[in-house]
Coordinates of C-alpha atoms (C1' of nucleotides) in Angstrom, one line a residue:
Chain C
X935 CA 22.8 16.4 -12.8
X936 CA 22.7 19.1 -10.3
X937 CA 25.3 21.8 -10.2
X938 CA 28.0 21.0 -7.4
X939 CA 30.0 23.3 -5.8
X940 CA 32.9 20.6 -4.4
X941 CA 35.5 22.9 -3.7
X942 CA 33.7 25.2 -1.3
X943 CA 31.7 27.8 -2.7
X944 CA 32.1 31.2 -0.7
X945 CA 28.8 29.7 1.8
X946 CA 31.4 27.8 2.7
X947 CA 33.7 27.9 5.6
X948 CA 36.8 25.5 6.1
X949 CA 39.3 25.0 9.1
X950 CA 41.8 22.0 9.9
X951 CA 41.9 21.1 13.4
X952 CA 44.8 19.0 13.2
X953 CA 47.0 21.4 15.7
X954 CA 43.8 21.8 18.3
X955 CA 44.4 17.8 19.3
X956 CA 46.8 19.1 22.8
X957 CA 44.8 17.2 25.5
X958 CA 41.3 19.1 26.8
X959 CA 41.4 21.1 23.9
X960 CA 38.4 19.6 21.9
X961 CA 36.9 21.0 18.6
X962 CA 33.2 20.4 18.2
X963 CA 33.7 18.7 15.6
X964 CA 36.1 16.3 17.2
X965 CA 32.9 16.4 20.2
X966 CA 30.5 14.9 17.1
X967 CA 33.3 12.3 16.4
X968 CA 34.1 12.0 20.3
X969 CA 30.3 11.2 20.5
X970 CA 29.2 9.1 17.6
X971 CA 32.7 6.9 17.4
X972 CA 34.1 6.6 20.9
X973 CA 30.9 5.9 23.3
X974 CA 30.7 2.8 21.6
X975 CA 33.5 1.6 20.3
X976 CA 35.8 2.3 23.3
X977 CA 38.8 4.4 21.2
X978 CA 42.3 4.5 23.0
X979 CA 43.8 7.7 23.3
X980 CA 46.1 7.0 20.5
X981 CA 43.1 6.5 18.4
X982 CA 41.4 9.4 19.2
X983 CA 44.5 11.6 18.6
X984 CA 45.1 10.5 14.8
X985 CA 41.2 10.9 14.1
X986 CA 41.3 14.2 15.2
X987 CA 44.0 15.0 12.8
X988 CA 42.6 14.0 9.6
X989 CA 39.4 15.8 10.5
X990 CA 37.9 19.2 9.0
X991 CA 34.8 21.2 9.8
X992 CA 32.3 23.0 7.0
X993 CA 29.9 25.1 7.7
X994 CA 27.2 25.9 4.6
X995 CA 23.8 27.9 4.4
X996 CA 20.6 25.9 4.0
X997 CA 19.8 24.6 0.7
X998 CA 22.9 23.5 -0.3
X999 CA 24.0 21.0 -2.3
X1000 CA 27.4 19.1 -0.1
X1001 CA 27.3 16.5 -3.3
X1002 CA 25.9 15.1 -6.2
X1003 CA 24.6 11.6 -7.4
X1004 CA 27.6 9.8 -9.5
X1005 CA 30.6 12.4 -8.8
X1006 CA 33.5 10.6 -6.8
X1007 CA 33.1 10.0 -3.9
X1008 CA 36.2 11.1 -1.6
X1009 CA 35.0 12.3 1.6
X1010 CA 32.7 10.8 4.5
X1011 CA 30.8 13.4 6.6
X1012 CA 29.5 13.6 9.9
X1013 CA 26.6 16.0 10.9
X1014 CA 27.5 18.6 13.9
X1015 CA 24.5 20.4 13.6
X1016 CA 21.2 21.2 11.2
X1017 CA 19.7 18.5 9.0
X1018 CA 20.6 17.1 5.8
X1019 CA 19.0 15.7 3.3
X1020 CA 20.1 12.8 1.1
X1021 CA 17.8 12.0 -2.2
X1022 CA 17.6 10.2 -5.5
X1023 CA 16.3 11.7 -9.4
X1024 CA 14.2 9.9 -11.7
X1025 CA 15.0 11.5 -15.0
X1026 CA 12.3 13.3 -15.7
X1027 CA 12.8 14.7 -12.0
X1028 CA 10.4 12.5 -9.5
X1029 CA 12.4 12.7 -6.0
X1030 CA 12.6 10.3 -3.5
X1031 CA 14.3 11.4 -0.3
X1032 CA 15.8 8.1 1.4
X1033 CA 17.0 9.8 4.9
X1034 CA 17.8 12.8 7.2
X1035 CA 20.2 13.5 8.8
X1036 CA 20.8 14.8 12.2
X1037 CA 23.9 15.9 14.1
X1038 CA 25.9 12.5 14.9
X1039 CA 24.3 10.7 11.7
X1040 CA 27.5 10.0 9.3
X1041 CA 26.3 10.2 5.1
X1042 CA 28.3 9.9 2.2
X1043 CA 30.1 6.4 2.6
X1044 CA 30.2 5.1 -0.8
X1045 CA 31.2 1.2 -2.0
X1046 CA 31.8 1.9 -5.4
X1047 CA 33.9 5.3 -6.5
X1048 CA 30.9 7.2 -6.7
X1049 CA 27.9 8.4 -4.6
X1050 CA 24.9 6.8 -5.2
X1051 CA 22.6 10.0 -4.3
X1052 CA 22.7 13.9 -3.8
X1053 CA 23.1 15.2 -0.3
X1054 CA 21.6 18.4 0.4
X1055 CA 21.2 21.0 3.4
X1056 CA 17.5 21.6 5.2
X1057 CA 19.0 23.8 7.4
X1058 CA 22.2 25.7 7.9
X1059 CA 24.5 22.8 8.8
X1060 CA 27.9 22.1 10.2
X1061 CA 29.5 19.4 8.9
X1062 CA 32.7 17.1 9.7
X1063 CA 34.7 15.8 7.1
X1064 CA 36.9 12.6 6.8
X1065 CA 38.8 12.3 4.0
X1066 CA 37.9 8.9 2.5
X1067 CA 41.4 7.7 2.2
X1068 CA 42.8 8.6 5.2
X1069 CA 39.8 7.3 6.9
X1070 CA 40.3 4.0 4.9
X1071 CA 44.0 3.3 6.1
X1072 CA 42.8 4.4 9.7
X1073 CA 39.9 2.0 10.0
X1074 CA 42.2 -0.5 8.6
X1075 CA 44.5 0.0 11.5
X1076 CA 42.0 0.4 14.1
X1077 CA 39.0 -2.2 13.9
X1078 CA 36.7 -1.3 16.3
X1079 CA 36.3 2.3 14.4
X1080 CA 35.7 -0.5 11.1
X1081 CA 33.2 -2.3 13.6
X1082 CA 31.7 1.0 14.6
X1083 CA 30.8 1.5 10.9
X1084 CA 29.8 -1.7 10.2
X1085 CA 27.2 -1.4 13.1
X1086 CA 26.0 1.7 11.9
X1087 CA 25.7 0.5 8.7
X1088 CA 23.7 -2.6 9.7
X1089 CA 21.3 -0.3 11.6
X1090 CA 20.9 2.1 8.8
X1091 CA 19.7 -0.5 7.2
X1092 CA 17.3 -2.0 9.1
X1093 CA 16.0 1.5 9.4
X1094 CA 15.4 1.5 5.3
X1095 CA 13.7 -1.8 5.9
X1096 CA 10.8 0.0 7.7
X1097 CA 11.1 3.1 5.5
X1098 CA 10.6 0.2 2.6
X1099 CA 8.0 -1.3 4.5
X1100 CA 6.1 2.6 5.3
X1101 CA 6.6 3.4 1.1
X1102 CA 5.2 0.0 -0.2
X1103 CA 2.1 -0.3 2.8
X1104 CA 1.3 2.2 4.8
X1105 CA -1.7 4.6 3.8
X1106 CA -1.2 8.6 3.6
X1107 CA -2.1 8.8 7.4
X1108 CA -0.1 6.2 9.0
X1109 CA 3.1 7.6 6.8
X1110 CA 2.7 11.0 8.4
X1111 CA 2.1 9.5 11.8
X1112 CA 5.3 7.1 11.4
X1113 CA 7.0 9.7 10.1
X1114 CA 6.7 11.9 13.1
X1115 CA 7.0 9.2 15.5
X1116 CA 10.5 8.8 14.1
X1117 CA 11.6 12.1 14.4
X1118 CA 10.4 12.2 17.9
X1119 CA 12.4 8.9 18.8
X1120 CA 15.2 10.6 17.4
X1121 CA 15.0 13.2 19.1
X1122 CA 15.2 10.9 22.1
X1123 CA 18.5 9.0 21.3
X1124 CA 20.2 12.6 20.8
X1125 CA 19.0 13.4 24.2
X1126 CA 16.4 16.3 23.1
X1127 CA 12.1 17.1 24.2
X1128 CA 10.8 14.1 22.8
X1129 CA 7.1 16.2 22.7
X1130 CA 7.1 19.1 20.7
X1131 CA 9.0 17.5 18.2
X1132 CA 10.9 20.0 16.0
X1133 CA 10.2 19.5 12.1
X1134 CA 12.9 21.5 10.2
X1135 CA 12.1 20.1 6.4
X1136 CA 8.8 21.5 4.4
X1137 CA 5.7 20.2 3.4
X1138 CA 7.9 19.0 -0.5
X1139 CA 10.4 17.3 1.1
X1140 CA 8.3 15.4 3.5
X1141 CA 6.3 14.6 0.9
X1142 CA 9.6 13.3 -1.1
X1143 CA 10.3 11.4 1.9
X1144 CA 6.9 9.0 2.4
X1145 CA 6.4 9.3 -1.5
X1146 CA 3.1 11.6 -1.3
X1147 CA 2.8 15.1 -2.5
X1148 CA 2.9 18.6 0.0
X1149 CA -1.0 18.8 -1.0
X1150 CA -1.9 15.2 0.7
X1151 CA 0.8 15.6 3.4
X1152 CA -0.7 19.0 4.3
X1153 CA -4.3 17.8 4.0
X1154 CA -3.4 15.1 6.4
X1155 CA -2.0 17.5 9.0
X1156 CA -4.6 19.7 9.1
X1157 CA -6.5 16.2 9.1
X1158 CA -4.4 15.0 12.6
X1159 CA -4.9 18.4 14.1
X1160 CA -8.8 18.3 13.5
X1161 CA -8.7 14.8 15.4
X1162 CA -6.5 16.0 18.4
X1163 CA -4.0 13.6 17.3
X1164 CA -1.2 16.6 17.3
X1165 CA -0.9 20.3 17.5
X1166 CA 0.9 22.8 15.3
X1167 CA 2.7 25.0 17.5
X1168 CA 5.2 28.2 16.4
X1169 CA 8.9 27.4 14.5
X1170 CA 7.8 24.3 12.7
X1171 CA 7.2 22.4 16.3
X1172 CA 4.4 19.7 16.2
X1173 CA 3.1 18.9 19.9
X1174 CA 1.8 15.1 19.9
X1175 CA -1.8 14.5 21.6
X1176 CA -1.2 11.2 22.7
X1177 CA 1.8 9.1 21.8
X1178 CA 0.0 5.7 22.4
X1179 CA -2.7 7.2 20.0
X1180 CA -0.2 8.0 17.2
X1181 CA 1.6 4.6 17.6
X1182 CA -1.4 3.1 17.2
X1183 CA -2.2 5.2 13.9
X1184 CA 1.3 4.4 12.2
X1185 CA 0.7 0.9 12.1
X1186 CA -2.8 1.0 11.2
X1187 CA -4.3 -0.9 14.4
Chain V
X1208 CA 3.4 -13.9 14.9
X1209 CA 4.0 -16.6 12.8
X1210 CA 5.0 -20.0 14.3
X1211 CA 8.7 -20.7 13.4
X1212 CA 10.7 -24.2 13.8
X1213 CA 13.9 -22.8 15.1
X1214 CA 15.5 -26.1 16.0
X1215 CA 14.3 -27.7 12.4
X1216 CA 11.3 -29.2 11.1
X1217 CA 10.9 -32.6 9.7
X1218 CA 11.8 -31.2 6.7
X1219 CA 15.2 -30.3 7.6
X1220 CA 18.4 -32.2 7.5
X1221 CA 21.5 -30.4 9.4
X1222 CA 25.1 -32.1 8.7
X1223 CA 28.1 -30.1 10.3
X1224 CA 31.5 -30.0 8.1
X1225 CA 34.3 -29.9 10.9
X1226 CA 35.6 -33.2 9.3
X1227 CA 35.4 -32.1 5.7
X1228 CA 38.4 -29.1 5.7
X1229 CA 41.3 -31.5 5.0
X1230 CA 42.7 -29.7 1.4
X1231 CA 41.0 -30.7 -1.5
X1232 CA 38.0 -31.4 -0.3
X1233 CA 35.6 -28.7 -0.3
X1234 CA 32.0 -29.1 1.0
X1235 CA 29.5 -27.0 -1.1
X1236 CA 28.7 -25.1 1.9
X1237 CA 32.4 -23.8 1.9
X1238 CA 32.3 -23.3 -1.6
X1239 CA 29.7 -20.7 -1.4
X1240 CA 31.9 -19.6 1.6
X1241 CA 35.0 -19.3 -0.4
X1242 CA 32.9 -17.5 -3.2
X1243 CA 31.2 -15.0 -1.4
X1244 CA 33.9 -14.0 1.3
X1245 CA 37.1 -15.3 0.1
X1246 CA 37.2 -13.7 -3.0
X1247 CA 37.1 -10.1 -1.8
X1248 CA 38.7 -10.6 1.1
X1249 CA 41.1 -12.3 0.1
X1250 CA 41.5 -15.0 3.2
X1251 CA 44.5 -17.2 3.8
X1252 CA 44.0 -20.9 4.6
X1253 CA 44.4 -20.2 8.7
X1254 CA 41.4 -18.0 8.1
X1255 CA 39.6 -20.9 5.7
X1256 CA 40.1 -23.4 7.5
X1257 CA 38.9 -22.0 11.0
X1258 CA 35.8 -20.4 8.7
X1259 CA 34.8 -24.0 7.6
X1260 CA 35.1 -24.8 11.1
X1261 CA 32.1 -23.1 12.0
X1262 CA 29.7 -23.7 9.0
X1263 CA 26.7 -25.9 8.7
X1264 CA 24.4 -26.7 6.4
X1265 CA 20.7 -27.0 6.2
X1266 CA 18.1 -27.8 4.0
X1267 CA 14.7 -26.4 3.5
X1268 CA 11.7 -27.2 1.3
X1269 CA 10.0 -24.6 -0.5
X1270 CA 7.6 -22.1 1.9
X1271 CA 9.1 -23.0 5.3
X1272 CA 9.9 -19.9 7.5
X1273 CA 13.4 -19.6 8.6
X1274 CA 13.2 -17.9 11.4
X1275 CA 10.3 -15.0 12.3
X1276 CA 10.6 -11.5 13.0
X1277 CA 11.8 -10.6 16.9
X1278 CA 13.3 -13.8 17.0
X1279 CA 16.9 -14.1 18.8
X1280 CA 19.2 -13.7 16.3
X1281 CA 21.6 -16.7 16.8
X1282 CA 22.8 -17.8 13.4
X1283 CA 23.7 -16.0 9.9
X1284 CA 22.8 -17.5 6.9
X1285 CA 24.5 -17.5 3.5
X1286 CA 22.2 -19.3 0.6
X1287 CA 23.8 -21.8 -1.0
X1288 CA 20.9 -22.9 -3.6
X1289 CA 17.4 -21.6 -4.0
X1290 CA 15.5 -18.4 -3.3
X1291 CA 14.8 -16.9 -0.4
X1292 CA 12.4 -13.9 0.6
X1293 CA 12.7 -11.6 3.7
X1294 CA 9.4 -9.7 4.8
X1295 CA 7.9 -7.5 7.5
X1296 CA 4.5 -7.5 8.5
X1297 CA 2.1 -4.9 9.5
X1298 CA -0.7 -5.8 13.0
X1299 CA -3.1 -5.9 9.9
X1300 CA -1.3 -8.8 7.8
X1301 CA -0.1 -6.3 5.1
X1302 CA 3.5 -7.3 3.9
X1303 CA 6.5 -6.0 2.6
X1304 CA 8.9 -7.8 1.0
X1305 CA 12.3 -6.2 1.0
X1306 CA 14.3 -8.5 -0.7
X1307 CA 15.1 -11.6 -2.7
X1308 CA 17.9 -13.8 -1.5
X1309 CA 20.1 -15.7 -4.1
X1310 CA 22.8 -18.1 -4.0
X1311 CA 25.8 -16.0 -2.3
X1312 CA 23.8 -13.6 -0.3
X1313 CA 23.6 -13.1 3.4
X1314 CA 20.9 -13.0 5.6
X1315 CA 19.7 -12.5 9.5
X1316 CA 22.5 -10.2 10.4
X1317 CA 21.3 -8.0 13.2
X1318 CA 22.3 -5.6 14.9
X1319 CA 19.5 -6.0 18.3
X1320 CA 19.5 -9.5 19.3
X1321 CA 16.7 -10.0 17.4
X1322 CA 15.8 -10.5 13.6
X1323 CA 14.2 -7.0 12.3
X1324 CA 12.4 -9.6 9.8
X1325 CA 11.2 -12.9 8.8
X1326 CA 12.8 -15.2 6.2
X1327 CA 10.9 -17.7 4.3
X1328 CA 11.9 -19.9 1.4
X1329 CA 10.6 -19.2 -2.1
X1330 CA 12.0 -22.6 -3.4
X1331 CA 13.5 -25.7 -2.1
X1332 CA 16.9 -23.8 -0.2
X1333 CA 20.3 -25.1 1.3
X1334 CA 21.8 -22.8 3.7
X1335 CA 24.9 -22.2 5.2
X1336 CA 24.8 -21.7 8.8
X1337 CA 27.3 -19.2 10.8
X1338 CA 26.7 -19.2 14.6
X1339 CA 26.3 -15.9 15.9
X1340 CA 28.8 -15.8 18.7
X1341 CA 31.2 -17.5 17.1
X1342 CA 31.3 -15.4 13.6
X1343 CA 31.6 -12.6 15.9
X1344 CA 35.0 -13.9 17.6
X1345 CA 36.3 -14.9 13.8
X1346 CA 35.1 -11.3 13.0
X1347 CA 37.5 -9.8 15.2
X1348 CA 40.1 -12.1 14.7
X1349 CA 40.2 -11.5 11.0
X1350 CA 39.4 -7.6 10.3
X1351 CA 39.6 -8.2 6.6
X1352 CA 36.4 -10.6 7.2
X1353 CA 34.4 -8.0 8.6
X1354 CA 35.9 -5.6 6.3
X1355 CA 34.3 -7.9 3.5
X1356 CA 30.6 -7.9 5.4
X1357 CA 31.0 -4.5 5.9
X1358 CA 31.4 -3.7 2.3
X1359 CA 28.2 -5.9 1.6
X1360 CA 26.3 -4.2 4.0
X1361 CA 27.0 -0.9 2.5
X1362 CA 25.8 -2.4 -1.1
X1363 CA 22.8 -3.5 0.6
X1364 CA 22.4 0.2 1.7
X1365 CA 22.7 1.2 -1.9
X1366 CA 20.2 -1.6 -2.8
X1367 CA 17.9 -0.5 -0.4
X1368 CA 18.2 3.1 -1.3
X1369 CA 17.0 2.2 -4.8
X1370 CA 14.2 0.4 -3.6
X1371 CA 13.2 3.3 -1.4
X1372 CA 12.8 5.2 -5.2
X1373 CA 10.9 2.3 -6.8
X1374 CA 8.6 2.1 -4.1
X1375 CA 8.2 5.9 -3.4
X1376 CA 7.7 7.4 -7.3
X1377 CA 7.6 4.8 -9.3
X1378 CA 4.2 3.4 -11.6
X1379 CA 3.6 -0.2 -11.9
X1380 CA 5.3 -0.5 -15.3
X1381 CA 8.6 1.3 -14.3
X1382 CA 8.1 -1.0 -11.1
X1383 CA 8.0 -4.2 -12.8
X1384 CA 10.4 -3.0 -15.7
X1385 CA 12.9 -2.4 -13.0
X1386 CA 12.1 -6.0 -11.1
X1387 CA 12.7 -8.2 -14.1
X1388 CA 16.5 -5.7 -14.9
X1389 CA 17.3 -6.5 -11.3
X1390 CA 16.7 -9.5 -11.8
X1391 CA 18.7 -10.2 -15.0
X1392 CA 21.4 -8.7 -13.8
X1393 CA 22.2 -9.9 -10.0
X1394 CA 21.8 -13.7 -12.5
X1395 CA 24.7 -11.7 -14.8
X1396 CA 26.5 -11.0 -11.9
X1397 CA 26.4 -14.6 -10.8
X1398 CA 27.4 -15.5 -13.9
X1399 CA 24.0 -17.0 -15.5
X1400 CA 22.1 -16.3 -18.5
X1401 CA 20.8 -13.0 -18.2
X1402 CA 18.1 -12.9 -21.0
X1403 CA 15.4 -15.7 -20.4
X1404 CA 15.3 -14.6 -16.5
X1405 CA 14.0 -16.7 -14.3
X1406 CA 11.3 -15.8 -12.2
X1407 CA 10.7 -18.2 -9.4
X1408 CA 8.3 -16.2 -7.5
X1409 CA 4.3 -16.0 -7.6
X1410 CA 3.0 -13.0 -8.4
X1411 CA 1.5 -12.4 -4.9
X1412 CA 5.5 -12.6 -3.8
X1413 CA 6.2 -9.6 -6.6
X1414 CA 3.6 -8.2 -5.8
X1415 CA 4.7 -7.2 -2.2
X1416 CA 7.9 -6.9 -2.8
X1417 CA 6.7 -3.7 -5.5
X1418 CA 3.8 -2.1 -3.1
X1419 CA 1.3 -3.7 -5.9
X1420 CA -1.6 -6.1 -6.0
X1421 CA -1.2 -9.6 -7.4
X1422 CA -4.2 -8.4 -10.6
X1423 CA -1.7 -5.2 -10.6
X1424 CA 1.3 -7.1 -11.0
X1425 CA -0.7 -9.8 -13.7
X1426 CA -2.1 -7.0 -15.6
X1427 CA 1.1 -5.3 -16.0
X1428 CA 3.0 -8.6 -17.2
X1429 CA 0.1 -8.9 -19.9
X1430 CA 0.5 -5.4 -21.1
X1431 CA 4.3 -5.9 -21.3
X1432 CA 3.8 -9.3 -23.4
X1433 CA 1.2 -7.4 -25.3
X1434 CA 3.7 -4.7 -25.8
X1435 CA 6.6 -6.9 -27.2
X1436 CA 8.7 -5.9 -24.6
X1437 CA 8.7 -9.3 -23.1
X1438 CA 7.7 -12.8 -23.2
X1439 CA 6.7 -15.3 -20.9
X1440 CA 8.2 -18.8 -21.2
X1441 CA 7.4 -22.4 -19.8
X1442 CA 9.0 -22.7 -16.4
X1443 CA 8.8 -19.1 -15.3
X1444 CA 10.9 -17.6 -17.7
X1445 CA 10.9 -14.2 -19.0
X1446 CA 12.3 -13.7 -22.4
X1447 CA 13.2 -9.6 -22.4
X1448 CA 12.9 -8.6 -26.3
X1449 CA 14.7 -5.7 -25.7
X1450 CA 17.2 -4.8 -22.7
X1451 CA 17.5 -0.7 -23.8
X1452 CA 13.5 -0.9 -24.0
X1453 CA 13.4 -2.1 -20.7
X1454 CA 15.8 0.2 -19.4
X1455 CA 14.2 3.2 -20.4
X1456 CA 11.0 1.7 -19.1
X1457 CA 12.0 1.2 -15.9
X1458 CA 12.9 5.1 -15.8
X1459 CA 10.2 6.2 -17.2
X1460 CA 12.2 8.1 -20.0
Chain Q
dG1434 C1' -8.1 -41.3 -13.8
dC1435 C1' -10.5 -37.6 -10.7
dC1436 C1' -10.8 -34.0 -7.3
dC1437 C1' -9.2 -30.2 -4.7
dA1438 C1' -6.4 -26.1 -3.7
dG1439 C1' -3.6 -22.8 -5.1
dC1440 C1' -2.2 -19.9 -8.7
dC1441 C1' -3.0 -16.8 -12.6
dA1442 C1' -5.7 -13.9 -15.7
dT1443 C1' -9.2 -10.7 -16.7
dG1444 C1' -13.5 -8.0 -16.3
dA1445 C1' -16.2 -4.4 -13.5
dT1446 C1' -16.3 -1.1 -10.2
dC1447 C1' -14.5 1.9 -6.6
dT1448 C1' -11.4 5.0 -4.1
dG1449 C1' -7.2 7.1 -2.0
dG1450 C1' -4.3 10.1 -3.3
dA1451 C1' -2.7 12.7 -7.5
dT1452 C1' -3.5 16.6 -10.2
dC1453 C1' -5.2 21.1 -11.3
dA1454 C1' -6.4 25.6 -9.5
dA1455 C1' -6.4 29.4 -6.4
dA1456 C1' -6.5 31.8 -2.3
dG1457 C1' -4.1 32.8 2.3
dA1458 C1' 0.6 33.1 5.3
dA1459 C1' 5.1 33.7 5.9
dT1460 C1' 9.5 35.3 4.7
dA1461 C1' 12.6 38.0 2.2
dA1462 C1' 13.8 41.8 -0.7
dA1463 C1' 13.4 46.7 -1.9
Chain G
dT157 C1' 6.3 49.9 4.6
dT158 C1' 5.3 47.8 0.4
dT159 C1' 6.1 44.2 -2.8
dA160 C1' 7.9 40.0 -4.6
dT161 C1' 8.6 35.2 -3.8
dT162 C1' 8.1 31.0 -1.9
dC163 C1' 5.4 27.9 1.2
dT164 C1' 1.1 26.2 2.9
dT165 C1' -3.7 25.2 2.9
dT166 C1' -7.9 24.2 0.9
dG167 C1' -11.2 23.1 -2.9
dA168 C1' -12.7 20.5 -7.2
dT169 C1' -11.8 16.9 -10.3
dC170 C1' -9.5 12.9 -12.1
dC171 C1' -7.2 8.5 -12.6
dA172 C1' -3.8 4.6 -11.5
dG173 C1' -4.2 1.1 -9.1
dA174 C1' -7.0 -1.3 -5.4
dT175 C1' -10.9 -4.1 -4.6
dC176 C1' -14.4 -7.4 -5.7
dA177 C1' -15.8 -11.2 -8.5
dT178 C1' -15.3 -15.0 -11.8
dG179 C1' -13.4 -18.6 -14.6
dG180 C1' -9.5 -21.1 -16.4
dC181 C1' -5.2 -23.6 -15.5
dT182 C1' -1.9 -26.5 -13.1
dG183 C1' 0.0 -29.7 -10.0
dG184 C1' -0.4 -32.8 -6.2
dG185 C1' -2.9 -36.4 -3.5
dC186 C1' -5.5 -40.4 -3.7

DNA sequence: GCCCAGCCATGATCTGGATCAAAGAATAAA
DNA sequence: TTTATTCTTTGATCCAGATCATGGCTGGGC
C-alpha cells in the first residue's frame, strides 16, 4: 500500500536510553511511560527499571508515515508529543481515520502479526517505542502493566463505540460539535486549557475522521461561527461560545 | 431510559453450577467457558474448576433487555446460545447498533462501573454469568485469564476499527455486502455452514447496526437478489451465489 | 377459523451532504 | 519580494439514501 520507511528514514532520530535508568535521571520518554503506565497501575521500582531499558525514543517530521496497514507488526508506541494519526484504505482510496493520538495515547498494539491500519504524523511527533517482544515477556512477568493494557484497551473501545455511534447517526453538525467537544475533554485529562481548544489536523483529515468531506466540515464551521456557537482564533485554536450550548448540539437535543 | 429487569423477569430462569464441576460432568455453561477461554489460554483444572465456580446461567426470551445503558456494571456475560444485540441511543431515540453477539462472545465488560451500552436479545438467549467482583479476583489470580480477555479485547478493537470504515465511507451495497461476509465468516469461525447464512435479525436491527433505513436496507437486499449475487431462503437464510462477488462488492472494487 | 400487530417490500418524493468548480488565504520555495 | 503549492472557503448543482405512504405477508392470540 503506502510506502514505509521502517528502518528510520533520515527524518528520523533514534537513541536508547537503556544507560539513562541511574535513579532521578529520567528520559522524557521514560516521563510519557512514567505517566501513562505507573499512575495507575502502581509499578515497583524494579518494574520501572527494566521498562526503562527496553525503551527507545523517535522523533519524525509531520506527515509521516511511522507504519503501514498489513506489514508486521513488531513494535508498540507511545506518543511524547504532537498528534498521530491512525487510518484505514478502501481500495479505490476512501479514508477513514479511526483515532488521534495525543501524547500518553499508546497505538500500534496488534493481535494478529500484522497491523490492521497505517499510522501517520499530523504534527512533528516524538514517539516511544517498545519492542513488541520484549514488551510481551515483560507484561507476562509483571501483570498489572498486562492489566494496565487491558484497561486501556477496554476504554479505547468504548470510545470507538461512540465514534460508531457519531459515524452511523449523528448529522454533519453534531459530528463537528462532538468532535470538538472531544478534543476539548482531552485536552482536560492531559491537564491542558480546556477553551481554546487547539485543532492540529486539517479540514481532510477531520473530514476522514466523522466520514464528511473538508467542503461540509468547513461549511459547517463557518456555519458554528455565524451562530456564536465557537470562534476561530490564530494557530488552528477554536474558542467554544458556550460549552452547555455545544453539548447540547452534539447530541442533537 | 429504558426500563431494565436486573434481578430477572418472569421470563428468566437462573440455576448456579457450584455442584456440577465434579470431572466429567460439564454444564453447557462451562462448556462455552472451556471453549472460549480455555482454549487460548490454556487453563489447568485448579483454574477450571474455581472458573466454574463462579458461573451461572440464565435464560432470556427473544427482545428482553439485558441490562441498559449507565447501569452498574455487576456481571459479564458470555452467550452460550442465541443472538444478542448491543446499542446506544441518542436523547432523540436514534440507535446505533455496534455489534452482534454470538455463541462465545463476551459482553458488559466495562471499564466505569457502568455499562457504556444496552444489550438486548435478538432471539431466545442462554447466558453465562460472571460476577464482576469475583472475575476480577480470578483475573488476578490467573494472568493468563486476563491475558486471554485482553487479547479479545484487542480483536474487538480491530472489529470496531472496521466498522468505523463501513460506517464512515462506505454505500449501502458495500455496507450490506460486507454484513452478510461478516456474517458468514464469524459462523466459519464457529465452525458452521458458512454459505446459506443465517440472518436472525429484522431488517430494522441491520439497519442500525449499518447507519441505514429499514426501505434502505430492503431495497438493497432486493437489488442484490435481483443481481444474482444472493438469494433469500425460508427461515432467514441467505444463499451467497458467489463469495469473490461479494467480496469485491463489499470493497467496492 | 379470524383478527390484529409487527414485519417486509416497494413506490413517490424530498433533502443533507456529496460533487463539481473556482476564488481567496496561508505557507513554502525561489 | 515574487511565485508556486497546498489548504480553506464559498457557490451551484446533483444524487444516494432518507422520509413519507401504502399494501401484502406472517405469526400469534383467541
Amino acid at each position: 500500500m503506502t510506502h514505509i520507511d521502517f528502518a528510520y528514514g533520515r527524518d528520523a532520530t533514534v537513541q536508547t536510553n537503556a544507560k539513562s535508568d541511574a535513579a532521578g535521571e529520567i528520559h522524557p520518554c521514560s516521563a510519557c511511560t512514567v505517566r501513562t503506565l505507573t499512575v495507575c497501575a502502581a509499578l515497583e521500582a524494579e518494574e520501572l527499571r527494566r521498562l526503562a531499558e527496553i525503551l527507545q525514543t523517535t522523533r519524525f517530521d509531520a506527515g509521516h508515515t511511522v507504519f503501514g496497514e498489513g506489514e508486521p507488526a513488531e513494535t508498540l508506541y507511545n506518543v511524547t508529543s504532537g498528534t498521530v494519526k491512525v487510518y484505514k484504505l478502501l481500495p479505490d482510496g476512501r479514508r477513514q481515520i479511526t483515532g488521534f493520538l495525543l501524547p500518553g495515547d499508546f497505538f500500534g498494539l496488534s493481535v494478529n502479526d500484522s497491523y490492521a491500519y497505517t499510522a501517520e504524523t499530523v504534527t512533528p511527533v516524538s514517539l516511544c517505542r517498545f519492542p513488541r517482544r520484549r514488551m510481551e515477556a515483560l507484561l507476562d512477568e509483571f501483570p498489572k502493566m498486562q492489566r494496565r493494557l487491558f484497561s486501556m484497551a477496554s476504554n479505547e473501545l468504548a470510545a470507538a463505540q461512540d465514534q460508531m455511534l457519531l459515524l452511523g447517526r449523528k448529522t454533519a453538525k453534531e459530528k463537528i460539535c462532538s468532535f470538538l467537544l472531544l478534543l476539548s475533554q482531552r485536552a482536560s485529562r492531559r491537564g491542558h486549557k480546556t477553551n481554546p481548544v487547539h485543532v492540529p489536523m486539517s479540514r481532510a483529515d477531520i473530514a476522514d475522521y466523522l466520514g464528511l468531506t473538508t467542503e461540509t466540515v468547513s461549511r459547517t464551521f463557518t456555519q458554528l461561527k455565524t451562530s456564536r456557537v465557537i470562534s476561530l482564533l490564530e494557530g488552528n485554536k477554536v474558542q467554544i461560545q458556550d460549552m452547555d450550548d455545544l453539548l447540547e448540539l452534539a447530541e442533537g437535543a
